[in-house]
PDB file of C-alpha atoms in Angstrom:
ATOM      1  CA  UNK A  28      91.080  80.085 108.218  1.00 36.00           C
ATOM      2  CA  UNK A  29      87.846  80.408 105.804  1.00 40.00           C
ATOM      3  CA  UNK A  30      86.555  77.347 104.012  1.00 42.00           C
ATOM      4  CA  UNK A  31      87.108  76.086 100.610  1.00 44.00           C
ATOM      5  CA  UNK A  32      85.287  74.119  98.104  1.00 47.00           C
ATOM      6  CA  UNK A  33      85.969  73.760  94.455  1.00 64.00           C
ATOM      7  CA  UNK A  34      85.355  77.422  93.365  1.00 91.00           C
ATOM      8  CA  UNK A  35      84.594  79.404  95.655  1.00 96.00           C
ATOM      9  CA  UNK A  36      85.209  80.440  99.140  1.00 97.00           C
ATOM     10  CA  UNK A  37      82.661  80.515 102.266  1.00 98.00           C
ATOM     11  CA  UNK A  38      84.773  83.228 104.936  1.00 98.00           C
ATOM     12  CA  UNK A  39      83.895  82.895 108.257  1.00 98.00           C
ATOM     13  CA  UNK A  40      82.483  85.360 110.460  1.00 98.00           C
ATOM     14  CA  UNK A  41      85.666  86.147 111.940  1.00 98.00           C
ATOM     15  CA  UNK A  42      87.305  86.827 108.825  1.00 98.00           C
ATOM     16  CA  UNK A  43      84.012  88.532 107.647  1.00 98.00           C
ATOM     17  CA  UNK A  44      84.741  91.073 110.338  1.00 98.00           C
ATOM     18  CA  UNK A  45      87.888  91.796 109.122  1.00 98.00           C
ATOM     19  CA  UNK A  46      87.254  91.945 105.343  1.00 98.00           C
ATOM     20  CA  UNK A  47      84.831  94.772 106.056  1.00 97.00           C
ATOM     21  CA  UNK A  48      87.276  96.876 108.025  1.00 97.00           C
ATOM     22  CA  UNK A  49      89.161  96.807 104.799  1.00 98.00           C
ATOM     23  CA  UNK A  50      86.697  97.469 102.763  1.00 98.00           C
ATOM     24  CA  UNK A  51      85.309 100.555 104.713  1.00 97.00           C
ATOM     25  CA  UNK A  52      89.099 101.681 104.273  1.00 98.00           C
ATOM     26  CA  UNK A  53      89.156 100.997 100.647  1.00 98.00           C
ATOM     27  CA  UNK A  54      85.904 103.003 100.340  1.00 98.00           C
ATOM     28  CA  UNK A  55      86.989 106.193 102.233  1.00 98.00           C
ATOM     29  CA  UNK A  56      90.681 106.582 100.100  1.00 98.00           C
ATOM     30  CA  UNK A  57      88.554 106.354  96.899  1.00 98.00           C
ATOM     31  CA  UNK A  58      85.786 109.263  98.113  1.00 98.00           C
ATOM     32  CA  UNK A  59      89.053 111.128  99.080  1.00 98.00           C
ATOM     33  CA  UNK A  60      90.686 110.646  95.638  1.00 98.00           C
ATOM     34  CA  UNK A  61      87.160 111.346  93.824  1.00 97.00           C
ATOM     35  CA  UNK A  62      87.588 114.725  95.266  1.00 97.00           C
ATOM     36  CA  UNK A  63      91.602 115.233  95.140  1.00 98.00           C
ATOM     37  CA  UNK A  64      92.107 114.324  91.503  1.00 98.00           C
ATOM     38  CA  UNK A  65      91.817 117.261  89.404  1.00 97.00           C
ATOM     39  CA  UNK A  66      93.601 118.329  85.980  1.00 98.00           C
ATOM     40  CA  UNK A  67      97.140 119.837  86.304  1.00 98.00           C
ATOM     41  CA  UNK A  68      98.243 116.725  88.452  1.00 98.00           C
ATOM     42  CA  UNK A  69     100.272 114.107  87.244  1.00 98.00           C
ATOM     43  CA  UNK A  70      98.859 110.486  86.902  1.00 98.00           C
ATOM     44  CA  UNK A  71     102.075 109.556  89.105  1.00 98.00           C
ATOM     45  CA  UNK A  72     101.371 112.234  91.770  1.00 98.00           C
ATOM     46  CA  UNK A  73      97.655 110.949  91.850  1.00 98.00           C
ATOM     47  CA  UNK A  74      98.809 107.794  92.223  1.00 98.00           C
ATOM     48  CA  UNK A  75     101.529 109.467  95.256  1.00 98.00           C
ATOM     49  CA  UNK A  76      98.621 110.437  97.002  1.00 98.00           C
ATOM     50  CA  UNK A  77      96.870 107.278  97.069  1.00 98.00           C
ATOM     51  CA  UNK A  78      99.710 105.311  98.733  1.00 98.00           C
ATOM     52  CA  UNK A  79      99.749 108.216 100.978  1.00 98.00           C
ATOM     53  CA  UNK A  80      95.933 107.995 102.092  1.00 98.00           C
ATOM     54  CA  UNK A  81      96.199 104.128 102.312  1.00 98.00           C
ATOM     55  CA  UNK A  82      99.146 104.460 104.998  1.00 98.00           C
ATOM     56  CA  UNK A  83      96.844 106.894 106.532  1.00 98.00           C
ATOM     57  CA  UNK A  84      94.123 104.155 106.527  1.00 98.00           C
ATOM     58  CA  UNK A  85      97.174 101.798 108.494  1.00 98.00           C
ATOM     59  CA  UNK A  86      97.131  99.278 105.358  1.00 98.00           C
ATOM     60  CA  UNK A  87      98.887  99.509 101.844  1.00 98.00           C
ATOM     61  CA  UNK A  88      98.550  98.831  98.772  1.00 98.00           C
ATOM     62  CA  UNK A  89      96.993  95.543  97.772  1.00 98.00           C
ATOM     63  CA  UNK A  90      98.350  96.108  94.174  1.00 98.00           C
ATOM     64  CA  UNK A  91     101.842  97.412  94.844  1.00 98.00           C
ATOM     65  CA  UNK A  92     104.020  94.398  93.870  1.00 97.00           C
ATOM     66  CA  UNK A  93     101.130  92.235  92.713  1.00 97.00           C
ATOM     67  CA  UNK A  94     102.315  90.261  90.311  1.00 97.00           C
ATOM     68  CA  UNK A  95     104.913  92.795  89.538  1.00 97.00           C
ATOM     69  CA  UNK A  96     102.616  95.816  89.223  1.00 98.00           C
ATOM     70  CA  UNK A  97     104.761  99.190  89.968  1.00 98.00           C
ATOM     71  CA  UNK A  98     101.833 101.539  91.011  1.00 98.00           C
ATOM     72  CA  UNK A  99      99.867 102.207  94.129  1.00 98.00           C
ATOM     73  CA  UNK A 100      96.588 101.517  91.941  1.00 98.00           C
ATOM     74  CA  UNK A 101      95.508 101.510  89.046  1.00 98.00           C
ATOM     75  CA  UNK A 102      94.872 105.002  86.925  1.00 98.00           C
ATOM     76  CA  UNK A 103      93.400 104.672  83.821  1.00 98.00           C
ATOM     77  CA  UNK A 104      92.865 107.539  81.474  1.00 98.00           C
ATOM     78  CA  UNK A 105      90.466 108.027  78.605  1.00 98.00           C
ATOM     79  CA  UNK A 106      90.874 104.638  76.601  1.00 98.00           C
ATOM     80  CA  UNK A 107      92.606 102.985  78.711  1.00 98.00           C
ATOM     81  CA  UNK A 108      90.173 100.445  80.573  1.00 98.00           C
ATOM     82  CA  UNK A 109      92.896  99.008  83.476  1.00 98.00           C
ATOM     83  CA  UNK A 110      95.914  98.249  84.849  1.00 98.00           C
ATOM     84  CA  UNK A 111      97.199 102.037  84.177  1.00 98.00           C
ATOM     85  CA  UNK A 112     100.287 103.277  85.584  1.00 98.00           C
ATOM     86  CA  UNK A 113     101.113 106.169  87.131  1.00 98.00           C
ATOM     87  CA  UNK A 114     103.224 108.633  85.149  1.00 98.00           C
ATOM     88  CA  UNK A 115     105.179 111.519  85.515  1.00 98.00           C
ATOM     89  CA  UNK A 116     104.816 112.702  82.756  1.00 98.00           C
ATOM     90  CA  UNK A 117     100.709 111.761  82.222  1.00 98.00           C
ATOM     91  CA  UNK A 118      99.526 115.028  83.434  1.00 98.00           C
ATOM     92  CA  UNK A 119      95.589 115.114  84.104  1.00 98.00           C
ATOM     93  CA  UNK A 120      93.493 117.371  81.321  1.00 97.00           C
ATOM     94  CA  UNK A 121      90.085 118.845  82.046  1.00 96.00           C
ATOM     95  CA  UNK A 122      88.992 117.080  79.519  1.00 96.00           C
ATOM     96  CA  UNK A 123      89.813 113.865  81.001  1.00 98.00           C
ATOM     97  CA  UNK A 124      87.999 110.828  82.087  1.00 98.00           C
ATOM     98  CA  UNK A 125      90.260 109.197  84.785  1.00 98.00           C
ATOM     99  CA  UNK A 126      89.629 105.477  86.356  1.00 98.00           C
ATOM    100  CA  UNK A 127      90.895 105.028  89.704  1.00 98.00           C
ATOM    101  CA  UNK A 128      90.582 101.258  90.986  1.00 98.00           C
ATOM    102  CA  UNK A 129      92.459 100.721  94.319  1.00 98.00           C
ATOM    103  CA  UNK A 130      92.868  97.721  96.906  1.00 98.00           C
ATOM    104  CA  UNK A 131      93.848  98.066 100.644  1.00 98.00           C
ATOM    105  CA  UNK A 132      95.297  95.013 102.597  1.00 98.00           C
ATOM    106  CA  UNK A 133      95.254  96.199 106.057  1.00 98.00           C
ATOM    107  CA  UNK A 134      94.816  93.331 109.230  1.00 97.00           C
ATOM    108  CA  UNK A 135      94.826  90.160 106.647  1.00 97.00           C
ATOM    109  CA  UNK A 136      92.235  91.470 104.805  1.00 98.00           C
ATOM    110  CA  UNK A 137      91.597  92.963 101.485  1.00 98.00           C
ATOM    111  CA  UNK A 138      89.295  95.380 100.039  1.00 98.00           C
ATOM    112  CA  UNK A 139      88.686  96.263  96.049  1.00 98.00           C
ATOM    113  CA  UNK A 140      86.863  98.793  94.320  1.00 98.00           C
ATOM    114  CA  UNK A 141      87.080 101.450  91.115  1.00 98.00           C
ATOM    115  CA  UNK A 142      84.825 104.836  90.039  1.00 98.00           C
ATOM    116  CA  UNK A 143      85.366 106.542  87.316  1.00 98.00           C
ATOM    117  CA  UNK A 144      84.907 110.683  87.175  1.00 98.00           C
ATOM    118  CA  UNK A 145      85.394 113.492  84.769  1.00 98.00           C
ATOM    119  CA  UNK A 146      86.985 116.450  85.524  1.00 95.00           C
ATOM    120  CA  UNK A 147      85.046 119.251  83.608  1.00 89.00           C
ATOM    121  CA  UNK A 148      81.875 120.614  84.571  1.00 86.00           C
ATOM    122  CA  UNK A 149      80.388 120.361  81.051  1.00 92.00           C
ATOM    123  CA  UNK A 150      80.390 116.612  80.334  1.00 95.00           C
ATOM    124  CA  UNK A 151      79.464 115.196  76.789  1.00 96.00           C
ATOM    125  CA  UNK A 152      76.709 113.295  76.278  1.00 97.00           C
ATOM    126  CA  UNK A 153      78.343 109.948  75.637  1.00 97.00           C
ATOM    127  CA  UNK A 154      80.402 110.033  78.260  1.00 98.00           C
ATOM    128  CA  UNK A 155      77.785 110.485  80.684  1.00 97.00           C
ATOM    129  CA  UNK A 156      76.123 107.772  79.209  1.00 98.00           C
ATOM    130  CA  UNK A 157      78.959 106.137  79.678  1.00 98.00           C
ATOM    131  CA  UNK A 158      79.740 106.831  83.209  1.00 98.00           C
ATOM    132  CA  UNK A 159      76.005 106.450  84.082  1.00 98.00           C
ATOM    133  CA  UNK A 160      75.210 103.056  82.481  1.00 98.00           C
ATOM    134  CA  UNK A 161      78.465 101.049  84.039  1.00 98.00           C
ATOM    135  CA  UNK A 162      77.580 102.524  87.397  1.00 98.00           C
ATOM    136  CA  UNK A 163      73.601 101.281  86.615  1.00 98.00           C
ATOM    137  CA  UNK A 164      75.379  97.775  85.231  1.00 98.00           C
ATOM    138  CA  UNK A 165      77.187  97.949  88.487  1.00 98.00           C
ATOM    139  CA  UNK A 166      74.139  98.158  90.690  1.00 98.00           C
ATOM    140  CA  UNK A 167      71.904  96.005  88.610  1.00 98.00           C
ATOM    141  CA  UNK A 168      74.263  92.645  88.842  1.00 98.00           C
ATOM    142  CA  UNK A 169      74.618  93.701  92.823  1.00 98.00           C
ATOM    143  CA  UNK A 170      70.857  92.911  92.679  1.00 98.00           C
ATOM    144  CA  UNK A 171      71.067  89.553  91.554  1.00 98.00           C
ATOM    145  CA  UNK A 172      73.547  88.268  94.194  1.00 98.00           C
ATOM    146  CA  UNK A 173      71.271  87.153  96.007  1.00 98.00           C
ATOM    147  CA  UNK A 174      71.481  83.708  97.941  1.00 98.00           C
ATOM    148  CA  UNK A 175      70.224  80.976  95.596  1.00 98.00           C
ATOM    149  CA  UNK A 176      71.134  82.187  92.696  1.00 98.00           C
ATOM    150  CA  UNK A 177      74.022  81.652  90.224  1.00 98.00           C
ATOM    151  CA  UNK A 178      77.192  83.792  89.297  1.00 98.00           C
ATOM    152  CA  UNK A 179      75.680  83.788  85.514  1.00 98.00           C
ATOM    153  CA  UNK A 180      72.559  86.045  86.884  1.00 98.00           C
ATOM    154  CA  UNK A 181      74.857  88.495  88.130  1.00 98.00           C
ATOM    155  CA  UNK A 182      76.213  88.771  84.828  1.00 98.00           C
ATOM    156  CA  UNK A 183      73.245  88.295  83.122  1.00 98.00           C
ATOM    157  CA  UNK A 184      72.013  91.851  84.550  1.00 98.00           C
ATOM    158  CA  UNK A 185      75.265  93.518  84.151  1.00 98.00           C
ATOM    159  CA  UNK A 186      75.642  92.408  80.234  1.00 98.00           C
ATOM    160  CA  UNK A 187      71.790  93.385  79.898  1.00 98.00           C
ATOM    161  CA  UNK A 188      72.039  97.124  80.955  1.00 98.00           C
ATOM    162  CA  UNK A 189      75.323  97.398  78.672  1.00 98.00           C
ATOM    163  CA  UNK A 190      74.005  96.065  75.593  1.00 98.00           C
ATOM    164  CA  UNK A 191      70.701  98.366  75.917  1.00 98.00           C
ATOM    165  CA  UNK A 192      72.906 101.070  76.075  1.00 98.00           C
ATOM    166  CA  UNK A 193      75.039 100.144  73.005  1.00 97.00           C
ATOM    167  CA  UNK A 194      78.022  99.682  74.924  1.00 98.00           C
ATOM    168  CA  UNK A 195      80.794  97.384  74.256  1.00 98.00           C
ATOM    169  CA  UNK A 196      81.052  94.848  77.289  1.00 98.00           C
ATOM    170  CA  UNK A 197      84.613  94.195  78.034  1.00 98.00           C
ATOM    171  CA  UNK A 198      85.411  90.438  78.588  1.00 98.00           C
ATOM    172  CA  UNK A 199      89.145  89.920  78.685  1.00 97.00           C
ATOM    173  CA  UNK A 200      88.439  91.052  82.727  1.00 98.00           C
ATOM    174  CA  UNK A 201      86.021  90.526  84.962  1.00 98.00           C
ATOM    175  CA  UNK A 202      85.211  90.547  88.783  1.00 98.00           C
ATOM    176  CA  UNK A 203      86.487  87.963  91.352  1.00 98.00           C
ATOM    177  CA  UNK A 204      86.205  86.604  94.801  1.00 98.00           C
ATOM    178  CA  UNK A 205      87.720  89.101  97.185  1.00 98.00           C
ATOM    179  CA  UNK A 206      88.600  88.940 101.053  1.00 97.00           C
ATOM    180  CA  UNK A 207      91.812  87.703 102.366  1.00 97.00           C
ATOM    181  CA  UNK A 208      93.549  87.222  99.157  1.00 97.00           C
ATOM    182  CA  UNK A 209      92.811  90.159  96.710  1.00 97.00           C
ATOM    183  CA  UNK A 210      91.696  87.080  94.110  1.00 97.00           C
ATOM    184  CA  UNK A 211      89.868  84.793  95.095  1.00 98.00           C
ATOM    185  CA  UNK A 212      87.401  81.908  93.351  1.00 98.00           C
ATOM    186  CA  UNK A 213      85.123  82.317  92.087  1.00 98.00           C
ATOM    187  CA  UNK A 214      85.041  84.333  88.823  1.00 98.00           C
ATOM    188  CA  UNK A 215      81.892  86.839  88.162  1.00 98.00           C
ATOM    189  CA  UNK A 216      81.932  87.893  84.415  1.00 98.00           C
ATOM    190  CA  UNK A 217      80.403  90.921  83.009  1.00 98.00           C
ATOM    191  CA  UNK A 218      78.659  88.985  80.116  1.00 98.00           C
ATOM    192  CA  UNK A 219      76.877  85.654  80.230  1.00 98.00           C
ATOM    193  CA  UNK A 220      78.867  82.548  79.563  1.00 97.00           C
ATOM    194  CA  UNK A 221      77.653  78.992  79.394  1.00 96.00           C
ATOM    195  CA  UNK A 222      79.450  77.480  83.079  1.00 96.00           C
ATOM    196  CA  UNK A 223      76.037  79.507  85.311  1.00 97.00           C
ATOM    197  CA  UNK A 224      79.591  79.658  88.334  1.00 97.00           C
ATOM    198  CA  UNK A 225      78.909  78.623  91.301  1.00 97.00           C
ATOM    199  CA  UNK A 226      75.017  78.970  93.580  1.00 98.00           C
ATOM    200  CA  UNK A 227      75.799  82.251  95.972  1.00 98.00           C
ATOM    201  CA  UNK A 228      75.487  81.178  99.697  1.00 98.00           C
ATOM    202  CA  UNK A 229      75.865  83.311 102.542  1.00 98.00           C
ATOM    203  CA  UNK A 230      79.559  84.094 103.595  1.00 98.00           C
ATOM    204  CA  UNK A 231      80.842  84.846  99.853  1.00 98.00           C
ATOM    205  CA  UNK A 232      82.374  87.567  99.065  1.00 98.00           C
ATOM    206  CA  UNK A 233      82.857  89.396  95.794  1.00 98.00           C
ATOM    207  CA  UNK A 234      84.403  92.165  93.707  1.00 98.00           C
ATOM    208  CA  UNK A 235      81.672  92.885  91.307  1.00 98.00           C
ATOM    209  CA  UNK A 236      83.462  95.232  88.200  1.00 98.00           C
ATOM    210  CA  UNK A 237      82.036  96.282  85.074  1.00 98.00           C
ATOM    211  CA  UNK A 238      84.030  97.613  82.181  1.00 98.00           C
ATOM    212  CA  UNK A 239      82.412  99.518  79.781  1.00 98.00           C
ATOM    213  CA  UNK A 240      83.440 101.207  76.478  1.00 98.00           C
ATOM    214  CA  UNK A 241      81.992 103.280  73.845  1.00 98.00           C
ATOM    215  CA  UNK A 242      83.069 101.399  70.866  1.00 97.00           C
ATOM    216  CA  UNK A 243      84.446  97.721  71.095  1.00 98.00           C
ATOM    217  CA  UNK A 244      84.488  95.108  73.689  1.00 98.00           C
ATOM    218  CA  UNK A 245      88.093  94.451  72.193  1.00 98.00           C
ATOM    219  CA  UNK A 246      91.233  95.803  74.090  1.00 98.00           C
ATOM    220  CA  UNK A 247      95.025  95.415  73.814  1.00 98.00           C
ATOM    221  CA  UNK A 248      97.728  95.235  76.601  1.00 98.00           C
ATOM    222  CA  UNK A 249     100.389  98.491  75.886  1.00 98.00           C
ATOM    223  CA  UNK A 250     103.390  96.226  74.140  1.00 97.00           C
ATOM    224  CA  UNK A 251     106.263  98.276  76.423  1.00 97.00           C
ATOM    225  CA  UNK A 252     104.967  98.716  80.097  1.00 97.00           C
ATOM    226  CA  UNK A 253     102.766  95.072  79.909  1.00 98.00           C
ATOM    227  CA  UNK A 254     100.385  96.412  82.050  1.00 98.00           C
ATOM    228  CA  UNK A 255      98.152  99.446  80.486  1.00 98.00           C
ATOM    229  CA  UNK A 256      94.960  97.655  79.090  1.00 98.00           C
ATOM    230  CA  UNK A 257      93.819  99.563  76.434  1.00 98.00           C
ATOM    231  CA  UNK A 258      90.417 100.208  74.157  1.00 98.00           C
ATOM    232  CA  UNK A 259      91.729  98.367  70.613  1.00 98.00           C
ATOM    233  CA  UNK A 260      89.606 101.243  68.771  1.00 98.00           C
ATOM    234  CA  UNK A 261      90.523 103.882  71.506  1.00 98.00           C
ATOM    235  CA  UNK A 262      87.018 104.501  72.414  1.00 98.00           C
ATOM    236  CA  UNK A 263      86.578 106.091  75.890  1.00 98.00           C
ATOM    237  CA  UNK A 264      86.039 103.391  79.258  1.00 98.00           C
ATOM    238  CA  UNK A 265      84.553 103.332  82.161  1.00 98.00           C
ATOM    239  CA  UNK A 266      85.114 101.108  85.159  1.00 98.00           C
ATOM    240  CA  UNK A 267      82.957 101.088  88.215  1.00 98.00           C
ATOM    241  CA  UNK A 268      83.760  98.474  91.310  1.00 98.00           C
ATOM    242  CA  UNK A 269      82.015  97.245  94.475  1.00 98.00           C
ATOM    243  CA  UNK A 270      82.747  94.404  96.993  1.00 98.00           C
ATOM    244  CA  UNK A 271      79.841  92.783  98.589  1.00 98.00           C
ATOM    245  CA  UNK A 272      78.869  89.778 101.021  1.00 98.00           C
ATOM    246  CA  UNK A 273      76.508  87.356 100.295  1.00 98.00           C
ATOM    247  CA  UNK A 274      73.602  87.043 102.909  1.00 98.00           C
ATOM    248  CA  UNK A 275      70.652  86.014 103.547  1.00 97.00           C
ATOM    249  CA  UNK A 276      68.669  88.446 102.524  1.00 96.00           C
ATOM    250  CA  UNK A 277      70.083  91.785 100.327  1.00 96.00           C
ATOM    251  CA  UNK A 278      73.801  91.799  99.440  1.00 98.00           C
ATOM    252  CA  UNK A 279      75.907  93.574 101.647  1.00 98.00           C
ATOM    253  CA  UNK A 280      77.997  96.241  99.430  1.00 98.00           C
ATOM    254  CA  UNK A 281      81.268  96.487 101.619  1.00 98.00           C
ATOM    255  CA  UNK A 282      82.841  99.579 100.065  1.00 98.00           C
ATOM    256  CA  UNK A 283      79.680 101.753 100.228  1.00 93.00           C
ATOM    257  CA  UNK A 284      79.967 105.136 101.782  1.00 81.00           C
ATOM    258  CA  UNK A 285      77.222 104.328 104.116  1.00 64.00           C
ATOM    259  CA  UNK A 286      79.428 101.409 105.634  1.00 45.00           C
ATOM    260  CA  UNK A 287      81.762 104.108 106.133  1.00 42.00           C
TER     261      UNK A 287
END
């Protein structure tokens, strides 16, 4: 069993073993999906063909029954930021900019992570902008988890690259601890709140997730399926995702193709 303190979670190298075998399963279904989802699918056959690659993997869905969710993962479309269901009827445009964020429990572990693609060759401006800066965010709060340092300096850096962008930084969600359980302490914000979170010491493990949109930081839950999490001033998003292990040295990103 891994360790607890008050918020947050120390895994043990046993476990730690484990978690990344997720992980690297986690990472190859989403490199498979960037390159299967295309326009004239539905959402629900994307989201089909991601329970179908994760039974390929030997593992399932993390998010399948989670707290009641009814999809495979999470497809979110345009201004929709999370928590997006697959439809039948939600058929992929060209003009589309899809979120795919997926978990994969396979051998008591769990892995998490989320791109976000378009699906025409000739991409406006501020949507590349958009795309590029949350994956930059992304990689710029991965930096700071270093040992010795707080939660708040990872999302210190992510909030900073946002903001220079003129991006609104959504904080109704953040990232999480991630590794047996799909949540897990401690919390890891995308903005900088006044509790720094807990020092980083070797053994943690975290789902580091930005969410970025064009306009607003504000979003609203649909009112009829209780899950789609939506831009309030339907502004385009962008959601980008990595798990990585605290060491002593660099962080370790779990769900990077290399690890693969």
């Amino acid at each position: 069993m891994f360790s607890r303190a008050k918020n947050y979670i120390i895994h043990t190298p046993e476990e730690i073993d484990r978690i990344r075998l997720a992980a690297q399963a986690t990472a190859r279904v989403r490199e498979k999906l960037r390159t299967l989802c295309q326009a004239g699918m539905s959402t629900r056959e994307l989201d089909d063909l991601a329970g179908a690659l994760i039974a390929e993997e030997g593992g399932k869905s993390a998010f399948f029954g989670y707290r009641g969710y009814p999809g495979q993962i999470c497809i979110s479309v345009n201004e929709e930021v999370v928590h997006g269901i697959g439809r039948p009827d939600r058929i992929l445009q060209p003009s589309d900019v899809v979120s795919m964020d997926l978990g994969v429990e396979l051998n008591g572990a769990c892995g998490d992570t989320a791109i976000t693609i378009t699906l025409q060759e000739q991409v406006p401006a501020d949507i590349v902008r958009l795309l590029k800066t949350t994956e930059e965010a992304l990689m710029a709060g991965i930096a700071r988890a270093r040992a010795g340092n707080f939660i708040r300096d990872i999302s210190a850096a992510i909030e900073a690259v946002g903001r220079r962008a003129r991006l609104g930084v959504v904080r109704e969600y953040v990232g999480h601890g991630c590794g047996i359980h799909l949540h897990e302490p401690p919390e890891v914000p995308n903005f900088v709140t006044p509790d720094r979170g807990p020092r980083l010491q070797p053994g943690m493990v975290l789902a580091v997730e930005p969410m970025f949109n064009l306009g607003s930081y504000r979003v609203v839950t649909d009112a009829v399926d209780h899950w789609t999490v939506r831009t309030r001033d339907r502004s385009c998003s962008a959601h980008f995702e990595h798990m990585i292990l605290i060491t002593n040295n660099e962080p370790e990103i779990l769900t990077w193709p290399k690890t693969m």
